[in-house]
């Protein structure tokens, strides 16, 4: 046997031994739940929305306020139609401009009816930035309790997705923030109704039509 042949056999034996040890080690780690699993996170950026993306306000002032509320879930098929996320993103900018022309403040709330808060937050991220988010605890979610199971006109159908437009007034009595005269002025439930309403220009009052 020549030296070159010996070296080739030695190298082959080393590779096979390494593969065998790796397989045994991998099986052992997998059985213990310790085998690392690669995760790939895809984030889609839509160039047309970059310039018009809604930016949450960093200020809080007393006065009249218009609130756009989105209610959805990562487990709801209609909440995850790609067109819905794009429409809600554009709706934020549209209602912001409308509120400014009326001399009112504007804010957005995202509510995710998910059992796990992490799943809900991931779902809401598709819809762009919100001023306030509530996720987790399924139908026991505080936002669900307020804007779906609430009293009076705050009550709505237990269904997702929903878009709700609320009018309210912020007051600062004795240095504390309070919300007064909160009322629902529009509620759209289901992808079809939401999409059709936004396509029509998102009229909120008869004068908007």
Tab-separated table of C-alpha atoms in Angstrom:
chain	number	residue	atom	x	y	z
A	1	UNK	CA	0.000	0.000	0.000
A	2	UNK	CA	1.388	3.337	-1.012
A	3	UNK	CA	1.515	6.318	1.329
A	4	UNK	CA	-1.006	8.236	-0.824
A	5	UNK	CA	-3.473	5.328	-0.675
A	6	UNK	CA	-3.044	5.065	3.091
A	7	UNK	CA	-3.712	8.764	3.516
A	8	UNK	CA	-6.879	8.551	1.387
A	9	UNK	CA	-8.208	5.669	3.493
A	10	UNK	CA	-7.354	7.524	6.675
A	11	UNK	CA	-9.167	10.637	5.482
A	12	UNK	CA	-12.228	8.554	4.424
A	13	UNK	CA	-12.319	6.832	7.817
A	14	UNK	CA	-12.145	10.226	9.587
A	15	UNK	CA	-15.065	11.632	7.557
A	16	UNK	CA	-17.249	8.560	8.127
A	17	UNK	CA	-16.445	8.553	11.838
A	18	UNK	CA	-17.311	12.244	12.136
A	19	UNK	CA	-20.639	11.693	10.362
A	20	UNK	CA	-21.486	8.790	12.635
A	21	UNK	CA	-20.654	10.729	15.788
A	22	UNK	CA	-22.639	13.706	14.507
A	23	UNK	CA	-25.670	11.533	13.784
A	24	UNK	CA	-25.593	9.961	17.249
A	25	UNK	CA	-25.096	13.330	18.914
A	26	UNK	CA	-27.897	14.897	16.870
A	27	UNK	CA	-30.298	12.070	17.723
A	28	UNK	CA	-29.476	12.449	21.400
A	29	UNK	CA	-29.997	16.224	21.413
A	30	UNK	CA	-33.230	15.871	19.444
A	31	UNK	CA	-34.626	13.327	21.906
A	32	UNK	CA	-33.892	15.773	24.727
A	33	UNK	CA	-35.401	18.689	22.856
A	34	UNK	CA	-32.020	20.433	22.724
A	35	UNK	CA	-31.325	20.238	18.994
A	36	UNK	CA	-31.105	23.788	17.580
A	37	UNK	CA	-33.729	24.466	14.902
A	38	UNK	CA	-33.000	27.267	12.415
A	39	UNK	CA	-35.767	29.837	12.047
A	40	UNK	CA	-36.183	32.182	9.106
A	41	UNK	CA	-38.163	35.374	9.602
A	42	UNK	CA	-39.510	36.941	6.401
A	43	UNK	CA	-40.408	40.634	6.629
A	44	UNK	CA	-42.054	42.201	3.599
A	45	UNK	CA	-41.505	45.864	2.872
A	46	UNK	CA	-43.902	47.629	0.516
A	47	UNK	CA	-42.089	50.579	-1.127
A	48	UNK	CA	-45.328	52.408	-1.994
A	49	UNK	CA	-46.265	52.559	1.688
A	50	UNK	CA	-42.951	53.783	3.059
A	51	UNK	CA	-43.667	57.454	2.551
A	52	UNK	CA	-47.296	57.312	3.742
A	53	UNK	CA	-46.927	54.889	6.669
A	54	UNK	CA	-48.779	56.056	9.737
A	55	UNK	CA	-46.501	57.215	12.547
A	56	UNK	CA	-47.954	57.071	16.097
A	57	UNK	CA	-48.062	60.360	17.952
A	58	UNK	CA	-45.676	60.863	20.854
A	59	UNK	CA	-47.850	63.559	22.421
A	60	UNK	CA	-51.014	63.408	24.514
A	61	UNK	CA	-53.169	66.518	24.601
A	62	UNK	CA	-56.669	67.280	25.856
A	63	UNK	CA	-59.419	67.650	23.277
A	64	UNK	CA	-61.570	65.785	20.790
A	65	UNK	CA	-60.084	62.601	19.402
A	66	UNK	CA	-60.926	60.142	16.634
A	67	UNK	CA	-59.818	56.558	17.282
A	68	UNK	CA	-59.413	53.801	14.707
A	69	UNK	CA	-59.592	50.333	16.265
A	70	UNK	CA	-58.653	47.129	14.450
A	71	UNK	CA	-59.692	43.788	15.972
A	72	UNK	CA	-58.279	40.596	14.473
A	73	UNK	CA	-56.537	37.312	15.189
A	74	UNK	CA	-53.682	35.229	13.844
A	75	UNK	CA	-56.038	32.217	13.773
A	76	UNK	CA	-58.805	33.962	11.807
A	77	UNK	CA	-58.581	33.307	8.076
A	78	UNK	CA	-60.311	36.538	7.046
A	79	UNK	CA	-58.072	38.579	9.374
A	80	UNK	CA	-55.070	37.292	7.452
A	81	UNK	CA	-56.157	38.145	3.908
A	82	UNK	CA	-53.146	40.134	2.600
A	83	UNK	CA	-55.341	42.871	1.131
A	84	UNK	CA	-56.806	43.645	4.565
A	85	UNK	CA	-53.448	44.584	6.068
A	86	UNK	CA	-52.709	46.903	3.146
A	87	UNK	CA	-56.132	48.537	3.391
A	88	UNK	CA	-55.897	49.129	7.140
A	89	UNK	CA	-52.423	50.637	6.720
A	90	UNK	CA	-53.746	53.116	4.145
A	91	UNK	CA	-56.863	53.756	6.248
A	92	UNK	CA	-54.760	55.043	9.134
A	93	UNK	CA	-53.180	57.756	7.010
A	94	UNK	CA	-56.531	58.661	5.453
A	95	UNK	CA	-58.352	59.098	8.769
A	96	UNK	CA	-55.385	60.958	10.249
A	97	UNK	CA	-55.616	63.555	7.474
A	98	UNK	CA	-59.380	63.807	7.934
A	99	UNK	CA	-59.081	64.284	11.705
A	100	UNK	CA	-56.502	67.051	11.220
A	101	UNK	CA	-58.781	68.965	8.867
A	102	UNK	CA	-61.459	68.826	11.576
A	103	UNK	CA	-59.022	70.045	14.236
A	104	UNK	CA	-59.129	66.754	16.138
A	105	UNK	CA	-56.496	64.372	17.416
A	106	UNK	CA	-56.168	60.878	15.965
A	107	UNK	CA	-54.999	57.627	17.501
A	108	UNK	CA	-55.012	53.938	16.584
A	109	UNK	CA	-55.576	50.812	18.659
A	110	UNK	CA	-54.772	47.247	17.596
A	111	UNK	CA	-56.515	44.386	19.401
A	112	UNK	CA	-55.544	40.749	18.805
A	113	UNK	CA	-57.939	38.045	19.944
A	114	UNK	CA	-55.189	35.468	20.375
A	115	UNK	CA	-54.644	33.134	23.297
A	116	UNK	CA	-50.924	33.912	23.343
A	117	UNK	CA	-49.887	37.564	23.397
A	118	UNK	CA	-46.820	36.837	21.255
A	119	UNK	CA	-48.998	35.437	18.449
A	120	UNK	CA	-51.290	38.441	18.654
A	121	UNK	CA	-48.442	40.945	18.528
A	122	UNK	CA	-46.983	39.213	15.465
A	123	UNK	CA	-50.384	39.451	13.774
A	124	UNK	CA	-50.822	43.145	14.560
A	125	UNK	CA	-47.350	43.922	13.201
A	126	UNK	CA	-48.637	43.149	9.693
A	127	UNK	CA	-50.990	46.119	9.974
A	128	UNK	CA	-48.296	48.677	10.648
A	129	UNK	CA	-47.680	50.813	13.747
A	130	UNK	CA	-50.416	51.401	16.342
A	131	UNK	CA	-50.484	53.923	19.178
A	132	UNK	CA	-51.749	51.212	21.526
A	133	UNK	CA	-51.987	47.415	21.293
A	134	UNK	CA	-53.753	44.736	23.331
A	135	UNK	CA	-53.011	41.084	22.674
A	136	UNK	CA	-53.577	37.741	24.364
A	137	UNK	CA	-56.169	36.155	26.685
A	138	UNK	CA	-58.503	35.343	23.765
A	139	UNK	CA	-62.055	36.674	24.272
A	140	UNK	CA	-61.071	37.763	27.772
A	141	UNK	CA	-58.777	40.401	26.244
A	142	UNK	CA	-59.398	43.798	27.844
A	143	UNK	CA	-59.894	45.429	24.464
A	144	UNK	CA	-62.426	42.781	23.438
A	145	UNK	CA	-64.296	43.330	26.683
A	146	UNK	CA	-64.393	47.079	26.052
A	147	UNK	CA	-65.149	47.333	22.333
A	148	UNK	CA	-67.085	44.119	21.598
A	149	UNK	CA	-68.663	43.082	24.904
A	150	UNK	CA	-69.011	46.648	26.174
A	151	UNK	CA	-72.185	48.454	27.177
A	152	UNK	CA	-74.421	50.461	24.870
A	153	UNK	CA	-73.027	51.222	21.427
A	154	UNK	CA	-69.702	49.725	22.479
A	155	UNK	CA	-71.266	46.269	22.069
A	156	UNK	CA	-70.681	44.512	18.768
A	157	UNK	CA	-70.668	41.048	17.199
A	158	UNK	CA	-68.178	38.550	18.607
A	159	UNK	CA	-66.381	38.149	15.295
A	160	UNK	CA	-63.126	39.069	13.578
A	161	UNK	CA	-61.926	41.029	11.744
A	162	UNK	CA	-63.521	44.297	12.793
A	163	UNK	CA	-62.769	47.946	12.221
A	164	UNK	CA	-64.303	50.399	14.675
A	165	UNK	CA	-64.185	54.197	14.571
A	166	UNK	CA	-64.691	55.883	17.931
A	167	UNK	CA	-65.145	59.503	18.911
A	168	UNK	CA	-64.105	60.599	22.402
A	169	UNK	CA	-62.657	63.459	24.393
A	170	UNK	CA	-59.481	63.466	26.453
A	171	UNK	CA	-59.547	65.483	29.684
A	172	UNK	CA	-56.751	66.190	32.164
A	173	UNK	CA	-58.530	66.891	35.471
A	174	UNK	CA	-56.190	67.432	38.416
A	175	UNK	CA	-53.249	66.276	36.322
A	176	UNK	CA	-54.785	62.897	35.455
A	177	UNK	CA	-55.900	61.709	32.029
A	178	UNK	CA	-59.527	60.691	31.629
A	179	UNK	CA	-61.638	59.669	28.639
A	180	UNK	CA	-65.112	61.189	28.330
A	181	UNK	CA	-68.023	60.895	25.930
A	182	UNK	CA	-66.625	57.839	24.140
A	183	UNK	CA	-68.973	56.509	21.482
A	184	UNK	CA	-68.824	54.310	18.400
A	185	UNK	CA	-69.593	56.218	15.225
A	186	UNK	CA	-68.911	53.343	12.816
A	187	UNK	CA	-68.313	49.591	12.965
A	188	UNK	CA	-67.528	47.274	10.060
A	189	UNK	CA	-67.332	43.518	10.592
A	190	UNK	CA	-65.893	40.935	8.211
A	191	UNK	CA	-63.383	41.298	5.400
A	192	UNK	CA	-65.983	42.030	2.704
A	193	UNK	CA	-67.694	44.845	4.595
A	194	UNK	CA	-64.390	46.391	5.679
A	195	UNK	CA	-62.886	46.194	2.193
A	196	UNK	CA	-65.978	47.614	0.499
A	197	UNK	CA	-66.160	50.501	2.988
A	198	UNK	CA	-62.499	51.425	2.518
A	199	UNK	CA	-62.823	51.159	-1.268
A	200	UNK	CA	-65.692	53.670	-1.114
A	201	UNK	CA	-63.393	56.148	0.622
A	202	UNK	CA	-64.074	55.125	4.226
A	203	UNK	CA	-67.006	57.504	4.841
A	204	UNK	CA	-67.676	57.891	8.560
A	205	UNK	CA	-70.413	60.525	8.490
A	206	UNK	CA	-73.053	61.215	5.806
A	207	UNK	CA	-71.083	64.323	4.824
A	208	UNK	CA	-68.089	62.120	3.978
A	209	UNK	CA	-69.896	60.274	1.234
